[in-house]
Amino acid sequence: MAKRNKTPWPTKAVMEQIYDNNLWGGATGTFYSGEGSHHPNWVKPYQQVVIDFLMSFSEKLVVCDLGCGDFNVGNVFVAYAQKYIAVDIVADLIHYNQQKYKQENLTFYCLDIANDTLPNGDCVIIRQVLQHLSNKEIQNILKKLSNYSYAIITEHIPNGNFQPNIDIISGQGIRIKKKSGVAVLEPPFLFNANFVRIMHTIDLEKNKGRIVTTLYKIIH
């Protein structure tokens, strides 16, 4: 019997399959980015700290939301941005969002953020996206963030000390199963930031780790 080809699917195909088969939950025929994008105890506090940050500027920022998903989280930020650019890799999801969310300063793009050119802006939001990607893809994305002044990055990581950045194949799962998580300041990434502040932490039940949102002021 021939051996199965173990070459990983391209990330775009993987993410399309997740939404096509509702692997993150939701009703058949709908787009649902998982409990992490809908649980009010996780979403509401996160939204508030991001709103507070955006409101701290005298002039509104241009915000790029990389991996916007079903936009249940990001839609509340649009009012606080000069321009809000929401990006995801799944074309049907972007089309769905374009029909559901319509505001003058809101634009959706279908892009592969690891390989395509990113829109210009002041602040980039990456919420629980990197955790699903390989180290190579994460590295590609982080290199492009030098075009922004601020990055708000949210990651699901283990409790306590852990070995950061164990590599995975991009897909539905995350590094938490390997008792690891993405830490962009650690090797192999060594992300350039001259200011780092933890904005918000959610401790999950049953020792399932924590969801940490961190603000980075980026070195140009």
GROMACS .gro file of C-alpha atoms in nm:
model
  220
    1MET     CA    1   0.000   0.000   0.000
    2ALA     CA    2   0.133   0.342  -0.092
    3LYS     CA    3   0.218   0.570   0.196
    4ARG     CA    4  -0.008   0.868   0.253
    5ASN     CA    5   0.138   1.199   0.146
    6LYS     CA    6   0.212   1.387   0.467
    7THR     CA    7   0.286   1.719   0.302
    8PRO     CA    8   0.084   1.978   0.497
    9TRP     CA    9  -0.201   2.153   0.320
   10PRO     CA   10  -0.150   2.520   0.238
   11THR     CA   11  -0.280   2.735   0.521
   12LYS     CA   12  -0.555   2.882   0.301
   13ALA     CA   13  -0.696   2.536   0.230
   14VAL     CA   14  -0.677   2.440   0.597
   15MET     CA   15  -0.867   2.747   0.710
   16GLU     CA   16  -1.128   2.704   0.437
   17GLN     CA   17  -1.184   2.347   0.558
   18ILE     CA   18  -1.226   2.465   0.918
   19TYR     CA   19  -1.506   2.704   0.823
   20ASP     CA   20  -1.662   2.471   0.563
   21ASN     CA   21  -1.693   2.196   0.825
   22ASN     CA   22  -1.763   2.417   1.129
   23LEU     CA   23  -1.466   2.269   1.311
   24TRP     CA   24  -1.468   2.563   1.553
   25GLY     CA   25  -1.841   2.524   1.617
   26GLY     CA   26  -2.144   2.714   1.496
   27ALA     CA   27  -2.439   2.606   1.285
   28THR     CA   28  -2.392   2.444   0.946
   29GLY     CA   29  -2.379   2.702   0.670
   30THR     CA   30  -2.261   2.982   0.901
   31PHE     CA   31  -1.921   3.130   0.975
   32TYR     CA   32  -1.810   3.095   1.336
   33SER     CA   33  -1.460   3.165   1.466
   34GLY     CA   34  -1.493   2.964   1.785
   35GLU     CA   35  -1.582   3.019   2.149
   36GLY     CA   36  -1.282   3.247   2.194
   37SER     CA   37  -1.448   3.500   1.963
   38HIS     CA   38  -1.792   3.477   2.126
   39HIS     CA   39  -1.762   3.396   2.499
   40PRO     CA   40  -1.868   3.726   2.663
   41ASN     CA   41  -1.638   3.680   2.964
   42TRP     CA   42  -1.343   3.662   2.723
   43VAL     CA   43  -1.453   3.905   2.455
   44LYS     CA   44  -1.600   4.201   2.647
   45PRO     CA   45  -1.296   4.277   2.870
   46TYR     CA   46  -1.064   4.243   2.572
   47GLN     CA   47  -1.275   4.479   2.365
   48GLN     CA   48  -1.272   4.737   2.643
   49VAL     CA   49  -0.892   4.748   2.684
   50VAL     CA   50  -0.847   4.785   2.308
   51ILE     CA   51  -1.108   5.061   2.294
   52ASP     CA   52  -0.933   5.239   2.582
   53PHE     CA   53  -0.605   5.222   2.390
   54LEU     CA   54  -0.756   5.352   2.067
   55MET     CA   55  -0.926   5.637   2.255
   56SER     CA   56  -0.597   5.746   2.414
   57PHE     CA   57  -0.489   5.917   2.091
   58SER     CA   58  -0.595   6.269   1.998
   59GLU     CA   59  -0.618   6.162   1.634
   60LYS     CA   60  -0.778   5.831   1.547
   61LEU     CA   61  -0.546   5.555   1.424
   62VAL     CA   62  -0.563   5.352   1.105
   63VAL     CA   63  -0.610   4.995   1.234
   64CYS     CA   64  -0.537   4.670   1.052
   65ASP     CA   65  -0.704   4.358   1.194
   66LEU     CA   66  -0.506   4.058   1.067
   67GLY     CA   67  -0.709   3.739   1.092
   68CYS     CA   68  -1.041   3.911   1.161
   69GLY     CA   69  -1.241   3.586   1.151
   70ASP     CA   70  -1.618   3.626   1.174
   71PHE     CA   71  -1.564   3.985   1.299
   72ASN     CA   72  -1.772   3.938   1.612
   73VAL     CA   73  -1.483   4.086   1.811
   74GLY     CA   74  -1.340   4.351   1.580
   75ASN     CA   75  -1.664   4.515   1.471
   76VAL     CA   76  -1.684   4.727   1.788
   77PHE     CA   77  -1.343   4.886   1.719
   78VAL     CA   78  -1.445   5.044   1.389
   79ALA     CA   79  -1.602   5.350   1.553
   80TYR     CA   80  -1.274   5.429   1.729
   81ALA     CA   81  -1.053   5.411   1.418
   82GLN     CA   82  -0.987   5.662   1.144
   83LYS     CA   83  -0.993   5.367   0.907
   84TYR     CA   84  -1.037   4.999   0.992
   85ILE     CA   85  -0.898   4.734   0.758
   86ALA     CA   86  -1.003   4.377   0.837
   87VAL     CA   87  -0.816   4.090   0.674
   88ASP     CA   88  -0.868   3.715   0.657
   89ILE     CA   89  -0.742   3.433   0.436
   90VAL     CA   90  -1.083   3.275   0.363
   91ALA     CA   91  -1.253   3.444   0.066
   92ASP     CA   92  -1.609   3.326   0.148
   93LEU     CA   93  -1.569   3.453   0.504
   94ILE     CA   94  -1.458   3.794   0.380
   95HIS     CA   95  -1.755   3.807   0.142
   96TYR     CA   96  -1.988   3.719   0.433
   97ASN     CA   97  -1.838   3.995   0.647
   98GLN     CA   98  -1.868   4.249   0.365
   99GLN     CA   99  -2.241   4.181   0.347
  100LYS     CA  100  -2.299   4.182   0.723
  101TYR     CA  101  -2.082   4.473   0.836
  102LYS     CA  102  -2.103   4.799   0.643
  103GLN     CA  103  -1.943   5.120   0.769
  104GLU     CA  104  -1.783   5.402   0.571
  105ASN     CA  105  -1.442   5.363   0.734
  106LEU     CA  106  -1.441   4.980   0.719
  107THR     CA  107  -1.274   4.774   0.446
  108PHE     CA  108  -1.230   4.397   0.417
  109TYR     CA  109  -0.953   4.224   0.224
  110CYS     CA  110  -0.887   3.857   0.154
  111LEU     CA  111  -0.511   3.814   0.204
  112ASP     CA  112  -0.262   3.552   0.318
  113ILE     CA  113  -0.092   3.762   0.585
  114ALA     CA  114   0.219   3.542   0.586
  115ASN     CA  115   0.282   3.583   0.213
  116ASP     CA  116   0.091   3.884   0.080
  117THR     CA  117   0.169   4.254   0.118
  118LEU     CA  118  -0.015   4.397   0.418
  119PRO     CA  119  -0.218   4.720   0.414
  120ASN     CA  120  -0.059   5.032   0.560
  121GLY     CA  121  -0.169   5.150   0.902
  122ASP     CA  122  -0.074   5.276   1.246
  123CYS     CA  123  -0.176   4.982   1.463
  124VAL     CA  124  -0.212   4.613   1.388
  125ILE     CA  125  -0.436   4.375   1.582
  126ILE     CA  126  -0.356   4.002   1.573
  127ARG     CA  127  -0.590   3.815   1.805
  128GLN     CA  128  -0.529   3.441   1.856
  129VAL     CA  129  -0.402   3.400   1.501
  130LEU     CA  130  -0.029   3.332   1.532
  131GLN     CA  131  -0.100   3.039   1.765
  132HIS     CA  132  -0.245   2.846   1.469
  133LEU     CA  133   0.054   2.906   1.239
  134SER     CA  134   0.395   2.751   1.181
  135ASN     CA  135   0.706   2.931   1.299
  136LYS     CA  136   0.799   3.011   0.939
  137GLU     CA  137   0.466   3.184   0.879
  138ILE     CA  138   0.486   3.371   1.210
  139GLN     CA  139   0.835   3.492   1.121
  140ASN     CA  140   0.710   3.615   0.783
  141ILE     CA  141   0.430   3.810   0.950
  142LEU     CA  142   0.643   3.964   1.224
  143LYS     CA  143   0.895   4.095   0.972
  144LYS     CA  144   0.617   4.295   0.806
  145LEU     CA  145   0.503   4.462   1.127
  146SER     CA  146   0.785   4.717   1.109
  147ASN     CA  147   0.545   4.916   0.887
  148TYR     CA  148   0.323   4.982   1.192
  149SER     CA  149   0.378   5.180   1.510
  150TYR     CA  150   0.187   4.949   1.744
  151ALA     CA  151   0.091   4.583   1.758
  152ILE     CA  152  -0.174   4.433   1.986
  153ILE     CA  153  -0.112   4.058   1.989
  154THR     CA  154  -0.324   3.804   2.177
  155GLU     CA  155  -0.208   3.446   2.236
  156HIS     CA  156  -0.331   3.139   2.426
  157ILE     CA  157  -0.033   3.021   2.632
  158PRO     CA  158   0.025   2.770   2.916
  159ASN     CA  159   0.022   2.871   3.281
  160GLY     CA  160   0.358   2.929   3.449
  161ASN     CA  161   0.688   2.875   3.275
  162PHE     CA  162   0.684   2.696   2.940
  163GLN     CA  163   0.904   2.625   2.641
  164PRO     CA  164   0.807   2.891   2.386
  165ASN     CA  165   0.763   2.859   2.012
  166ILE     CA  166   0.767   2.484   1.960
  167ASP     CA  167   0.693   2.455   1.590
  168ILE     CA  168   0.366   2.318   1.454
  169ILE     CA  169   0.199   2.264   1.119
  170SER     CA  170  -0.050   2.544   1.054
  171GLY     CA  171  -0.408   2.440   1.123
  172GLN     CA  172  -0.693   2.410   1.370
  173GLY     CA  173  -0.477   2.320   1.670
  174ILE     CA  174  -0.239   2.533   1.876
  175ARG     CA  175   0.084   2.480   2.073
  176ILE     CA  176  -0.095   2.443   2.407
  177LYS     CA  177  -0.116   2.067   2.338
  178LYS     CA  178   0.265   2.064   2.331
  179LYS     CA  179   0.277   2.268   2.655
  180SER     CA  180   0.405   2.558   2.451
  181GLY     CA  181   0.284   2.891   2.318
  182VAL     CA  182   0.389   3.177   2.094
  183ALA     CA  183   0.621   3.432   2.257
  184VAL     CA  184   0.726   3.680   1.991
  185LEU     CA  185   1.013   3.829   2.193
  186GLU     CA  186   1.180   3.489   2.227
  187PRO     CA  187   1.386   3.290   1.970
  188PRO     CA  188   1.348   3.228   1.686
  189PHE     CA  189   1.142   3.547   1.643
  190LEU     CA  190   1.313   3.814   1.861
  191PHE     CA  191   1.049   4.069   1.767
  192ASN     CA  192   1.177   4.428   1.779
  193ALA     CA  193   0.980   4.634   2.029
  194ASN     CA  194   1.098   4.919   2.252
  195PHE     CA  195   0.790   4.912   2.475
  196VAL     CA  196   0.590   4.610   2.590
  197ARG     CA  197   0.284   4.612   2.813
  198ILE     CA  198   0.043   4.334   2.905
  199MET     CA  199  -0.302   4.481   2.846
  200HIS     CA  200  -0.521   4.196   2.963
  201THR     CA  201  -0.503   3.836   3.085
  202ILE     CA  202  -0.780   3.576   3.104
  203ASP     CA  203  -0.712   3.271   3.323
  204LEU     CA  204  -0.901   2.975   3.182
  205GLU     CA  205  -1.068   2.709   3.393
  206LYS     CA  206  -0.933   2.359   3.458
  207ASN     CA  207  -0.571   2.459   3.406
  208LYS     CA  208  -0.626   2.520   3.035
  209GLY     CA  209  -0.379   2.807   3.029
  210ARG     CA  210  -0.436   3.178   2.983
  211ILE     CA  211  -0.515   3.420   2.704
  212VAL     CA  212  -0.276   3.714   2.715
  213THR     CA  213  -0.309   4.038   2.519
  214THR     CA  214   0.013   4.239   2.486
  215LEU     CA  215   0.081   4.583   2.341
  216TYR     CA  216   0.409   4.634   2.154
  217LYS     CA  217   0.549   4.968   2.039
  218ILE     CA  218   0.746   4.868   1.735
  219ILE     CA  219   1.106   4.967   1.662
  220HIS     CA  220   1.149   5.106   1.310
   0.00000   0.00000   0.00000
